[in-house]
Structure formats: C-alpha cells, structure tokens
Coordinates of C-alpha atoms in Angstrom, one line a residue:
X1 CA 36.3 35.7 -35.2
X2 CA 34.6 33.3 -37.8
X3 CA 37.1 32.5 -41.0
X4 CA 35.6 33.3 -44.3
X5 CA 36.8 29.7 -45.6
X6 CA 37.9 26.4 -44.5
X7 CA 41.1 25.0 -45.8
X8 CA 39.8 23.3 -48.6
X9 CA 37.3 26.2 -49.9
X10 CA 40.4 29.0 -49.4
X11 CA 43.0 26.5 -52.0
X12 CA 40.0 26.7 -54.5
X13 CA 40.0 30.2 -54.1
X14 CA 43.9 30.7 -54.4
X15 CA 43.8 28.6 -57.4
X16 CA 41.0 30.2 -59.1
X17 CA 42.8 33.5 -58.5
X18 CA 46.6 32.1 -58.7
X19 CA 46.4 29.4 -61.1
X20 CA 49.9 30.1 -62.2
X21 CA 51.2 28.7 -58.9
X22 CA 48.6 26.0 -58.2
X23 CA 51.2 23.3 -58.6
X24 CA 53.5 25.1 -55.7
X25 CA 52.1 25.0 -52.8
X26 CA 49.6 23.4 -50.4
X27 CA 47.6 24.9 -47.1
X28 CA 47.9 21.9 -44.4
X29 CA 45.9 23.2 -41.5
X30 CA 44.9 26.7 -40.7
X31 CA 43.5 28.1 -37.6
X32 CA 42.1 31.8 -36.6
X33 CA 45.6 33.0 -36.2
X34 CA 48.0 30.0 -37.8
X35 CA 48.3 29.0 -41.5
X36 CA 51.1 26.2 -42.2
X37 CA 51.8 25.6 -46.0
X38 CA 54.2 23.3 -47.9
X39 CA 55.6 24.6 -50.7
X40 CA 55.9 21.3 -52.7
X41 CA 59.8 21.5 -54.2
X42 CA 60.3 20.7 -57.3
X43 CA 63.6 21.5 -60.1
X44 CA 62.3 25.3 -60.7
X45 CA 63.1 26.1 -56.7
X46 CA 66.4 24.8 -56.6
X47 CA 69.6 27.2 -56.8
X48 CA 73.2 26.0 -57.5
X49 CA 73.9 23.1 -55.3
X50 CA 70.0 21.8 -54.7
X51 CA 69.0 23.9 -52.2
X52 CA 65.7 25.7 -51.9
X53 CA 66.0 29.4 -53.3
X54 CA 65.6 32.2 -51.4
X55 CA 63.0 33.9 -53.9
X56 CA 61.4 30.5 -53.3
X57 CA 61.7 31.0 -49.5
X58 CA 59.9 34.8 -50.4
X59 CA 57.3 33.2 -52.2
X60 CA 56.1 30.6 -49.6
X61 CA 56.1 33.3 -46.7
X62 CA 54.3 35.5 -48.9
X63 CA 51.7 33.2 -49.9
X64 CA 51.3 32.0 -46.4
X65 CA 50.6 35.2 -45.1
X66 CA 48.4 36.6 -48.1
X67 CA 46.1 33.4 -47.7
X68 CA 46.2 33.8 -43.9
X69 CA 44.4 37.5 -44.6
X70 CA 42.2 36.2 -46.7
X71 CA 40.9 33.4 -45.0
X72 CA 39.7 36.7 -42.3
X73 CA 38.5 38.7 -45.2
X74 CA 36.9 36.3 -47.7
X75 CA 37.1 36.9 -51.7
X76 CA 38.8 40.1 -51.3
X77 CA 42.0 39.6 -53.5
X78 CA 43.5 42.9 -53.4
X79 CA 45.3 43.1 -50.2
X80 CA 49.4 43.7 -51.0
X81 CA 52.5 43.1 -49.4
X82 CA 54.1 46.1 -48.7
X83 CA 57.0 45.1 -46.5
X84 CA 59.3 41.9 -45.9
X85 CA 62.3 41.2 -43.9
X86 CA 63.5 37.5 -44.3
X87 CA 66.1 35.7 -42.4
X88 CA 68.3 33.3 -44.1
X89 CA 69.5 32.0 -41.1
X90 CA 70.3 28.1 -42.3
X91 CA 70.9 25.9 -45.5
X92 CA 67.7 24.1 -46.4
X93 CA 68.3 20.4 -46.7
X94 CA 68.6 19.5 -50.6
X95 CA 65.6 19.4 -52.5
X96 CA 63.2 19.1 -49.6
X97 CA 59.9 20.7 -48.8
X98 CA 60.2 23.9 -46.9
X99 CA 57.0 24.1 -44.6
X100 CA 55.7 27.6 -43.7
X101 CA 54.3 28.6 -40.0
X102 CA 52.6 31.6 -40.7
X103 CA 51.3 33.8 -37.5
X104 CA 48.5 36.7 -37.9
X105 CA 50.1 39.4 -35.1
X106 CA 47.8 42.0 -36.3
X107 CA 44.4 42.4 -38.8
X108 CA 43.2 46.0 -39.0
X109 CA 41.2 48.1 -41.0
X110 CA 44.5 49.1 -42.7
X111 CA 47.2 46.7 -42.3
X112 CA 48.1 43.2 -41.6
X113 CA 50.9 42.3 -39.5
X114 CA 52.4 38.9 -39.4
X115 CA 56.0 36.2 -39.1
X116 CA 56.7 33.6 -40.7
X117 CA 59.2 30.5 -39.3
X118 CA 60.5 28.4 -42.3
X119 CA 61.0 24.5 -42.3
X120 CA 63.1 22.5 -44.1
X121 CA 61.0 18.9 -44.0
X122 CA 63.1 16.7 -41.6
X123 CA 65.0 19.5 -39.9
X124 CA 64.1 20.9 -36.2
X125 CA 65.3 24.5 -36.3
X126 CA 64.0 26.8 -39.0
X127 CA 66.1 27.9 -41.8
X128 CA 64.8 31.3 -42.5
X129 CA 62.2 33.7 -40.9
X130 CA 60.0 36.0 -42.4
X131 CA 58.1 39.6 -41.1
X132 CA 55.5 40.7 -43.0
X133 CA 53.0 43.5 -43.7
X134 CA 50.5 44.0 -45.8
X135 CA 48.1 46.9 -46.9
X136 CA 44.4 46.0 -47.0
X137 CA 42.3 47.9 -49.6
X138 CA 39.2 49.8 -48.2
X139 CA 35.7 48.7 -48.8
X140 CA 34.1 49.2 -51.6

C-alpha cells in the first residue's frame, strides 16, 4: 500500500494541524508499517530528578502512532486514540531524547492497532512500551 505522504510532507501536515507541539517532536524515517520519532527533550518534559515524564512518554507514543495512521489515510485528522497501555519498564537517562518505534499491527476500516518500543538516546533496552488503538472515523 502507497503512503499518503512522505516524511517531510506528513511534519507539514502535523504542524499545520498541531502547531502547539511543533517544537516537540520530529518524524526520522517512516516506512509502510514503521514510524520512528524523537521527541526533542527540553525543561517542560522533565519530572523531579531530570528524567523524561511519563505524560511525555504518552505523548510521543501517541503521536507516533496517530502520524503512522495518517501517513495511510492522508489529511484525515479525525482518527482518536481510544485505548493505551504503557509500560514504564526503565528510568530514562536524564534529560535525553526518548526515540519512539512505532509498529502498524493493524489498519481497518474501523480501528488501528499498533506498539510502541521507547528509547532513551544512548541506551540499548527500551524504557517503556506502549499498545495502542485508535478509532478511525467513517468516510464522509
């Protein structure tokens, strides 16, 4: 299955639609089935200690996957998240970038299906893990 947009076209269309988050995050490569995104840390992610927040952790997996979808669906901005499970399973290295591997498991008429393995920049093992599903709107 053709994408709808290439990398650079789909973060113009995220920040045209998202511009509050424009400065957070950053698509690195994306293929039919794998987005990987940086969310670019900066003072407003950080909890108590320096480390990466877990709503910060949410927000990367969540924008993974939603740009995942839409790079299959094209300008259709409407699809929501309608369930999460996320894995804290290690402490992020201080202050670092966390780098999201989103993976498309399923794209249906209805819902979306996809994980998530999060990266602290400079670490090997992942330090959280996220499942995802998402409810796409019909066609108008």
């Amino acid at each position: 299955m053709a994408l709808a947009f290439d990398v650079a076209g789909l973060t113009e269309y995220l920040h045209e639609i998202f511009p509050q988050v424009r400065d957070d995050f950053a698509i690195e490569t994306m293929e039919e089935n794998h987005l990987r995104m940086r969310l670019l840390t900066a003072e407003r992610h950080l909890r108590p200690g320096g480390t990466v927040s877990g709503p910060s952790m949410f927000a990367l997996a969540d924008c993974a996957v939603y740009a995942l979808i839409l790079a299959h669906l094209g300008q259709e901005a409407l699809a929501v998240t309608t369930n999460c499970s996320l894995d804290f399973m290690r402490k992020p290295a201080a202050g670092a970038d966390l780098i999201g591997e989103a993976r498309l498991l399923k794209l249906g008429r209805v819902l979306a299906v996809a994980d998530v393995l999060i990266y602290s920049e400079g670490m090997a093992q992942p330090v959280a893990r996220a499942s995802m599903t998402y409810s796409i709107p019909p066609k108008r």
